[in-house]
Structure formats: C-alpha cells, structure tokens
PDB file of C-alpha atoms and ligand atoms in Angstrom:
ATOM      1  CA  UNK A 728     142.338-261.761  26.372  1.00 43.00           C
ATOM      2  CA  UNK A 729     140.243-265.421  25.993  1.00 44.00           C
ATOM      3  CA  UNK A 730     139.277-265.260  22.308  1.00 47.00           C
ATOM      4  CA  UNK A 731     135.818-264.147  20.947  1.00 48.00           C
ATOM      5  CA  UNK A 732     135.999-261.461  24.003  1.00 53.00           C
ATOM      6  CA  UNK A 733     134.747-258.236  22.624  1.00 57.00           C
ATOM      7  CA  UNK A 734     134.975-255.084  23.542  1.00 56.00           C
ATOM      8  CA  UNK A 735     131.450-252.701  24.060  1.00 52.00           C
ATOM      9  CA  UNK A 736     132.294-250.334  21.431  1.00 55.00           C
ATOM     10  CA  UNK A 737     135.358-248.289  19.165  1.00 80.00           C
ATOM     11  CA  UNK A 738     138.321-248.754  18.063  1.00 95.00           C
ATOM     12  CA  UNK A 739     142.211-249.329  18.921  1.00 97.00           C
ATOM     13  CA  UNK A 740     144.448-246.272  16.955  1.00 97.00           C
ATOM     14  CA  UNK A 741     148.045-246.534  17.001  1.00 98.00           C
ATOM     15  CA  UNK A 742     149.547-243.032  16.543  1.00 98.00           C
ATOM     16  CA  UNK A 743     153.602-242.618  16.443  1.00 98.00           C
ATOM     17  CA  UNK A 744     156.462-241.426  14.642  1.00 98.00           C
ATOM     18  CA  UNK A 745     157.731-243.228  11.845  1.00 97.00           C
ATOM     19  CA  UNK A 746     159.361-246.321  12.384  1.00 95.00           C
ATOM     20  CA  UNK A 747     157.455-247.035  15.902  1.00 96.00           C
ATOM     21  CA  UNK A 748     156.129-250.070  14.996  1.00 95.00           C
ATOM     22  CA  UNK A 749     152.416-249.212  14.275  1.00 97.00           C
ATOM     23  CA  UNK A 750     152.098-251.362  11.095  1.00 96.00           C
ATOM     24  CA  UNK A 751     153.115-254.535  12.688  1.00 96.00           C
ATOM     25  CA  UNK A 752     151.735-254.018  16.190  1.00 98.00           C
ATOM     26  CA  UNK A 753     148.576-253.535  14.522  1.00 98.00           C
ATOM     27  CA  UNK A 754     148.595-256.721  12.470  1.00 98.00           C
ATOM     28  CA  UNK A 755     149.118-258.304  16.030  1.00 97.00           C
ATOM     29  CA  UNK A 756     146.309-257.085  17.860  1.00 97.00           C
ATOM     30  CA  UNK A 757     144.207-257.940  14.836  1.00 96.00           C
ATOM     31  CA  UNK A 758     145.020-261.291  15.163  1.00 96.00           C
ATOM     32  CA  UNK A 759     144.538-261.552  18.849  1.00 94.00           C
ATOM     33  CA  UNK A 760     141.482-259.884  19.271  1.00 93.00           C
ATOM     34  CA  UNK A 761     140.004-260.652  15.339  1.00 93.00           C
ATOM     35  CA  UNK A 762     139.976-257.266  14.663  1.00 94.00           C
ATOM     36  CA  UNK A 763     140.169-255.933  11.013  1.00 95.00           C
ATOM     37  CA  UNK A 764     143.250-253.618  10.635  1.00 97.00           C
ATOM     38  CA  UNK A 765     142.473-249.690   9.104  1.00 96.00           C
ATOM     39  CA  UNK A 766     145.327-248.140   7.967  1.00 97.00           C
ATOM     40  CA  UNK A 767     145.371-244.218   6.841  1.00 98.00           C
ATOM     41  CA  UNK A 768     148.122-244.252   4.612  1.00 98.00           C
ATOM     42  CA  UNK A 769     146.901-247.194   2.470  1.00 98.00           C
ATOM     43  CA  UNK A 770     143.538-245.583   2.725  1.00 98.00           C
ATOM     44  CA  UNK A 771     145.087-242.200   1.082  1.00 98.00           C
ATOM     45  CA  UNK A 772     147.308-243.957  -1.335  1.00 98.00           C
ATOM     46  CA  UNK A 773     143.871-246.053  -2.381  1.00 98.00           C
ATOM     47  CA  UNK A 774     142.405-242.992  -2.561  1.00 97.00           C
ATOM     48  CA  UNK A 775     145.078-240.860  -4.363  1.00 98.00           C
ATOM     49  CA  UNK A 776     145.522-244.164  -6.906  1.00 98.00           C
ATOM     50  CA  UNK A 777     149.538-243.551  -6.514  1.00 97.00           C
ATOM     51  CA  UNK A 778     151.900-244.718  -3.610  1.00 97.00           C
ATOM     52  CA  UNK A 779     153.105-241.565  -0.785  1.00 97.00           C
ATOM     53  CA  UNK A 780     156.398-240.679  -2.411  1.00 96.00           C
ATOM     54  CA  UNK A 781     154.693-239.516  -5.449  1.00 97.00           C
ATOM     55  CA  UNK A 782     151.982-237.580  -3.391  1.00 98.00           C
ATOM     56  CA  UNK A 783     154.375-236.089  -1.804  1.00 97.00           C
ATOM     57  CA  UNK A 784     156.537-234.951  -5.300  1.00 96.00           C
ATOM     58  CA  UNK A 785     153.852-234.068  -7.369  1.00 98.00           C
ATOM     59  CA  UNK A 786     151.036-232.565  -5.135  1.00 97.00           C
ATOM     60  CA  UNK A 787     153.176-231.634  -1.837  1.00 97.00           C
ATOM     61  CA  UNK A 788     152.790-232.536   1.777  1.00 97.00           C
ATOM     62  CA  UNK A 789     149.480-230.064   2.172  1.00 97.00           C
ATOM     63  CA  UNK A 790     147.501-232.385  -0.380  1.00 97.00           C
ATOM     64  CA  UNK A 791     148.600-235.471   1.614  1.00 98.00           C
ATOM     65  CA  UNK A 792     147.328-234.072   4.858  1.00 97.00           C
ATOM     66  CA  UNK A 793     144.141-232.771   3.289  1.00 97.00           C
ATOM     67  CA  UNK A 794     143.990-236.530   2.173  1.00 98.00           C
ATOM     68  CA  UNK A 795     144.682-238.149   5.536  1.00 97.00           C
ATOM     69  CA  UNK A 796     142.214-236.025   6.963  1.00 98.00           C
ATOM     70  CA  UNK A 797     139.629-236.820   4.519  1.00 98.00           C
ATOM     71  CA  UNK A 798     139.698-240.493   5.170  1.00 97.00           C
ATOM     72  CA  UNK A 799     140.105-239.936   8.853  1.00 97.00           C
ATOM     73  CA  UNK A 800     136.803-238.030   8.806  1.00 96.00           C
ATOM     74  CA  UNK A 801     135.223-240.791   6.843  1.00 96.00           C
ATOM     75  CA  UNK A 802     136.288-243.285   9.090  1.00 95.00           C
ATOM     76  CA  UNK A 803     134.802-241.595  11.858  1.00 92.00           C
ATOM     77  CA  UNK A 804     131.871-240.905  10.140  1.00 91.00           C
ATOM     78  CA  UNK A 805     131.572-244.621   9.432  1.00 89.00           C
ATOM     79  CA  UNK A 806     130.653-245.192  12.980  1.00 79.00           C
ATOM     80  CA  UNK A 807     131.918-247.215  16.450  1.00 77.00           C
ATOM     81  CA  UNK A 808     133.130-250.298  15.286  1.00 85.00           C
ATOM     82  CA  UNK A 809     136.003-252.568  16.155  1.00 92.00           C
ATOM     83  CA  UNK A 810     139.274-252.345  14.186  1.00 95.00           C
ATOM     84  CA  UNK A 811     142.594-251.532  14.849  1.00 97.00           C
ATOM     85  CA  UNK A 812     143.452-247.995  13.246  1.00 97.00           C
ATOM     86  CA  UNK A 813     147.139-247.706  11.783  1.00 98.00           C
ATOM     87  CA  UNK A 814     148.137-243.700  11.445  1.00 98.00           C
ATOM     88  CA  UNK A 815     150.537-241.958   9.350  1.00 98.00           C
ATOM     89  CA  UNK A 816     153.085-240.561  11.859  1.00 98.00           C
ATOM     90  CA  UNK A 817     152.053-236.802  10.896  1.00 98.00           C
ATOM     91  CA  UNK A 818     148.310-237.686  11.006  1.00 98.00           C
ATOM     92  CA  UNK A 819     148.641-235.384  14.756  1.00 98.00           C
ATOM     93  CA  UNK A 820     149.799-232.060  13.251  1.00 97.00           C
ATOM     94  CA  UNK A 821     146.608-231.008  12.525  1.00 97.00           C
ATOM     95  CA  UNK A 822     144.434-230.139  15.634  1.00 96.00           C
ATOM     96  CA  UNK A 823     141.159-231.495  14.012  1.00 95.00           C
ATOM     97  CA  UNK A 824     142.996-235.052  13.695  1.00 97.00           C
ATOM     98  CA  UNK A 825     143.822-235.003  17.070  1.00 97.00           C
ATOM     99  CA  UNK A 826     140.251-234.379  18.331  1.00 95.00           C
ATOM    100  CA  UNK A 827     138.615-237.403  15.662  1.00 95.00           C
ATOM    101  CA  UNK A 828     141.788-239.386  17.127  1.00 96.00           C
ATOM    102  CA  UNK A 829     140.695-238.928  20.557  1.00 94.00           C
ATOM    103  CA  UNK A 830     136.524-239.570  19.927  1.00 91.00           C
ATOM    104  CA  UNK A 831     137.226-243.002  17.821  1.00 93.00           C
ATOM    105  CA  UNK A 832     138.438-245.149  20.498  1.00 93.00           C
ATOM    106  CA  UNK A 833     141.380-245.848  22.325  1.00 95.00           C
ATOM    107  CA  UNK A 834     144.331-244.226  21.173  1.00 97.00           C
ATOM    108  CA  UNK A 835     147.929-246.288  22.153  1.00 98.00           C
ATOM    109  CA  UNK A 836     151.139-243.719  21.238  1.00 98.00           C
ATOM    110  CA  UNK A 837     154.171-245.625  20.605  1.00 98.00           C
ATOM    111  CA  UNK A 838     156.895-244.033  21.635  1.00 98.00           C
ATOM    112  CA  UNK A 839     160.626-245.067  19.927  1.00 96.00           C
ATOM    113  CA  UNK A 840     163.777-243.120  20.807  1.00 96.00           C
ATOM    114  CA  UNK A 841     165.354-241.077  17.576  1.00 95.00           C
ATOM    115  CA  UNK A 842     168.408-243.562  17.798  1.00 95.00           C
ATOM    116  CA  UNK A 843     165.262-246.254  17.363  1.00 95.00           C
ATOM    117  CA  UNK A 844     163.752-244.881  14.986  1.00 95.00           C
ATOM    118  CA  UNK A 845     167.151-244.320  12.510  1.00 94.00           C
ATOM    119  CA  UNK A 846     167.928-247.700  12.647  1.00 93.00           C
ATOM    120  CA  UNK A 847     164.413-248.812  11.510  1.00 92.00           C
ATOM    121  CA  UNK A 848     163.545-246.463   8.827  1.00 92.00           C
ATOM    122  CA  UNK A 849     167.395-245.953   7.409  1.00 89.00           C
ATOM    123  CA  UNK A 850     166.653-248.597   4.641  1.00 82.00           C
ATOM    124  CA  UNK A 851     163.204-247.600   3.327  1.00 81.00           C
ATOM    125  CA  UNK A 852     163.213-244.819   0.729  1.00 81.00           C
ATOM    126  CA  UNK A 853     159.242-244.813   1.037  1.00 88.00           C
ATOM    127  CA  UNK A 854     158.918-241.886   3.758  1.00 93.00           C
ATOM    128  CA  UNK A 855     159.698-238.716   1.498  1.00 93.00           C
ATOM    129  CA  UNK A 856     159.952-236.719   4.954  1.00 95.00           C
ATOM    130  CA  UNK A 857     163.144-238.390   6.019  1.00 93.00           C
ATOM    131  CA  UNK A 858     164.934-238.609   2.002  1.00 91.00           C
ATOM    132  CA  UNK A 859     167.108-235.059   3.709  1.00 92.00           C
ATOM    133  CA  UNK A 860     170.501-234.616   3.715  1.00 92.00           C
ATOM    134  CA  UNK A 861     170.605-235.633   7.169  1.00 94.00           C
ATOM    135  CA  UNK A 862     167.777-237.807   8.413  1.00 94.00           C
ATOM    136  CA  UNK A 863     168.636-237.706  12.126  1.00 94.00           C
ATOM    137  CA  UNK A 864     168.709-233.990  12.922  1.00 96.00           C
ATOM    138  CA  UNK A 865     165.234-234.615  10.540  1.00 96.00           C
ATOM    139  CA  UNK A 866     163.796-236.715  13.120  1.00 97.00           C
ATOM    140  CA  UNK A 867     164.700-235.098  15.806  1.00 97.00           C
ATOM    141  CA  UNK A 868     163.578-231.688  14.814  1.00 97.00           C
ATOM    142  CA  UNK A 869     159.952-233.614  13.802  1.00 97.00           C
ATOM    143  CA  UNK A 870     159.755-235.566  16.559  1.00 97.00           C
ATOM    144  CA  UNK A 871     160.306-232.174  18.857  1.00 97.00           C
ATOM    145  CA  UNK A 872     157.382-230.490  17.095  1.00 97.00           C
ATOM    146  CA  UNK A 873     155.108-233.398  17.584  1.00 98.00           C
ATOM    147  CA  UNK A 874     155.808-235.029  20.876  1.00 98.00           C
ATOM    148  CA  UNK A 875     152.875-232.857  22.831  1.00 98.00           C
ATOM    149  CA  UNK A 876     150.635-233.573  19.766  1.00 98.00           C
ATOM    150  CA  UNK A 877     151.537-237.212  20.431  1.00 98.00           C
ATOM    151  CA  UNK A 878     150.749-237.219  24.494  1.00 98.00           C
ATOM    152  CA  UNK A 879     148.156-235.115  23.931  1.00 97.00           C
ATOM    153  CA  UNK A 880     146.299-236.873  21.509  1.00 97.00           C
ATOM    154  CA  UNK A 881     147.275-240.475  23.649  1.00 98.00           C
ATOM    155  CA  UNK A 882     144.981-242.493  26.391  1.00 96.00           C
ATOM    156  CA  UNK A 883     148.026-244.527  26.668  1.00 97.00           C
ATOM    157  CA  UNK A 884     151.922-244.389  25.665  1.00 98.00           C
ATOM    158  CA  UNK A 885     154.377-247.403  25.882  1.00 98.00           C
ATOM    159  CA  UNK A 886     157.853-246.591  25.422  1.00 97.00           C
ATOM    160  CA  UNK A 887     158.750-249.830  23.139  1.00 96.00           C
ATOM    161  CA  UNK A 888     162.414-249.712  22.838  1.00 94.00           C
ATOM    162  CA  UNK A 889     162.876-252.174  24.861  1.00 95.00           C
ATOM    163  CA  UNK A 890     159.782-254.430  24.380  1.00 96.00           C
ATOM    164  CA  UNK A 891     159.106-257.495  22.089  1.00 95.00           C
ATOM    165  CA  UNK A 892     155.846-257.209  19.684  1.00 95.00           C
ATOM    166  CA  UNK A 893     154.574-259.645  21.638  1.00 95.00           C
ATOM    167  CA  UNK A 894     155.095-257.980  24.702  1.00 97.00           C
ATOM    168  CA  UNK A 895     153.466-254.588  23.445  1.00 98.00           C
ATOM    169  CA  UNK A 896     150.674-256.271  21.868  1.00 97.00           C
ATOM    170  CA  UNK A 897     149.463-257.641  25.290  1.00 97.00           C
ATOM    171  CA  UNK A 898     149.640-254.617  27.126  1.00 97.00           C
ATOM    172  CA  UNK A 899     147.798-252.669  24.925  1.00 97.00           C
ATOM    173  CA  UNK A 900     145.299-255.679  24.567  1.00 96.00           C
ATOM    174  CA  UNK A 901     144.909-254.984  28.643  1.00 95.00           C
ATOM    175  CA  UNK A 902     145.026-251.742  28.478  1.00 95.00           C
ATOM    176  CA  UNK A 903     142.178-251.564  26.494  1.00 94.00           C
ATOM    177  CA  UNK A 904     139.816-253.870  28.163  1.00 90.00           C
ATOM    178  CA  UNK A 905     140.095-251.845  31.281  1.00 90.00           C
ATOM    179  CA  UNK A 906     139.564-248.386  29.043  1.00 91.00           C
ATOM    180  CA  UNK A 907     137.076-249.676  27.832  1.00 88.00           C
ATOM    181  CA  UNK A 908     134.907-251.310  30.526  1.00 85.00           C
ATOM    182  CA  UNK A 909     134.884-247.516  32.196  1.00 70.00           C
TER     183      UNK A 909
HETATM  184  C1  S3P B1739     154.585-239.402   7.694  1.00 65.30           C
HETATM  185  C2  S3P B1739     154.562-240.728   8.075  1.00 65.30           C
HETATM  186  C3  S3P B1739     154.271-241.811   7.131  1.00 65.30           C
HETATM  187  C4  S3P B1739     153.378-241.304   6.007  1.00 65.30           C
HETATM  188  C5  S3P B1739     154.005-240.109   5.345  1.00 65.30           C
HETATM  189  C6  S3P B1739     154.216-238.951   6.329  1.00 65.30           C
HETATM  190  C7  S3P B1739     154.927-238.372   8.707  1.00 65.30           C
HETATM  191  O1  S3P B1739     153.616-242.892   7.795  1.00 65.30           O
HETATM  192  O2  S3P B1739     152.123-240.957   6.498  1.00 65.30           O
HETATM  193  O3  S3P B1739     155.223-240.497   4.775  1.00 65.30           O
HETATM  194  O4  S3P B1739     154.629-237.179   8.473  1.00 65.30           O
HETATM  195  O5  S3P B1739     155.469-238.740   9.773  1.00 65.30           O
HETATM  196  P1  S3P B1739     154.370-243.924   8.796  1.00 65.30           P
HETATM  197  O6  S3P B1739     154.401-243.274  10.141  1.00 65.30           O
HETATM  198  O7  S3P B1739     153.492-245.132   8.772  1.00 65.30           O
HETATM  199  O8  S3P B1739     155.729-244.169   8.240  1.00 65.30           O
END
C-alpha cells in the first residue's frame, strides 16, 4: 500500500494464541500504514496499575477477563478509527468479545502450530497460563477449546509458520484494503 493511503473506516485486530506473533505484526502494520498500535493487555495492566502475572496471582483469571472486556468495550465505544488492535490470546473465550471483535474492524487470526508456539513462548515466564507442569499438553488443550472461537471470530486467518513478518504484514495490509473497500 502507497503511503498516506487510508482506509474508509475501523480498525485492524489481531486475535491468536500466545506466541502468534500479534505484538510484532502489529508494530509492522503500524508502521506501514501509520497506524497507532492498541494493545488490550497493556491497556488492562495500565488499568490494573500491576503487570498480568500478578493479576493473575492475586485477583485470578475471572478479574483479568472482566478487565479485558472492560477496555475492549471502551475501545469500541471510542468509535471507528484507524489503529491496529493487539489482543490477549484469551480475549475470544467470552462470546461478547467475539461479537465487539467482529463490529470493530477487520479481524486477521494468526494461526501458529503448538510445536510454534512452544518454541516462542518457552522462555517468557510472563504468560501465567502456560507456568504448568507441562506447557505443551497446556497449549494444546487451550488451543483445542479456542480454535472455533478463533475462526469464528476471524474475517481472515494466515497460517504464519512458515511466513516472514514481512511477508504477513503485506498480506494482511491487502487483505484489508479489499475488506474494506466492500
Ligand atoms: C492470555 C494471553 C496473554 C495475556 C494473558 C492471557 C491467554 O496475551 O492476555 O496472559 O489467555 O491466552 P498474549 O496472547 O499477548 O500472550
């Protein structure tokens, strides 16, 4: 896309398990379309004035997702504008997410293989779901409850595996044009 090309209206939302690549695919298509990036679980942490392990251990995961939800409905609330949205990976659990999700704009899923995603997020000790005994029956039991939230919730999914930042960041950035000129 030539740059200063805007769009009519909306947003772009990433959704995807952990590890997919949201984050940084998001700080790409910010830069080529000079989008500001959103992202929910800064948004929450802002909110909650302590980082998402600590959510997690002293209020639970059902405060969390009340949390995500509240600054998901404020975001939508704010109105069409363009930015990039960056989700938590469980922001799709809850049925009224997935319907804001869908109304905001033009929702790209991610999709990473299990194998994918263990290699990425084996380091980080910052995603309290995956601190288990055994992170990759974790994932895969997660990632079977969500994957119809995920398609369902999706206008597009690009399995990224096998594809370069670069790479991903352009298709969505085509995508979306034609989504958008509909
Ligand atoms: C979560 C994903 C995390 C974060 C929280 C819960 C999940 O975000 O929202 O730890 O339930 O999958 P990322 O997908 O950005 O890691």
């Amino acid at each position: 896309m030539s740059g200063g090309e805007t769009f009519p209206s909306e947003n772009i939302i990433l959704i995807g398990f952990m590890g997919s690549g949201k984050s940084s695919i998001a700080r790409d298509l910010s830069t080529a379309l000079g989008y500001p990036v959103v992202d929910t679980d800064s948004l929450v942490v802002e909110q909650a004035g302590k980082p998402i392990p600590a959510i997690f251990e002293e209020n639970g995961e059902e405060e969390f997702r009340d949390r995500e939800t509240a600054v998901l409905t404020e975001l939508e609330q704010s109105g069409p504008t363009h930015r990039i949205v960056a989700t938590g990976g469980g922001i799709v659990e809850r049925p009224a997410n997935r319907n804001i999700l869908k109304k905001m704009g033009f929702v790209v899923w991610l999709v990473v293989s299990p194998e994918e995603i263990l290699r990425r997020t084996a380091k980080n000790r910052e995603r309290p779901l995956l601190n288990t005994d055994d992170p990759e029956e974790t994932i895969r039991r997660l990632l079977e409850r969500r994957v119809d939230f995920y398609r369902d919730t999706a206008h597009q999914e690009i399995e990224t595996d096998d594809l370069t930042f670069p790479e991903i960041t352009t298709g969505i950035v085509e995508s979306a044009r034609y989504f958008f000129s509909g």
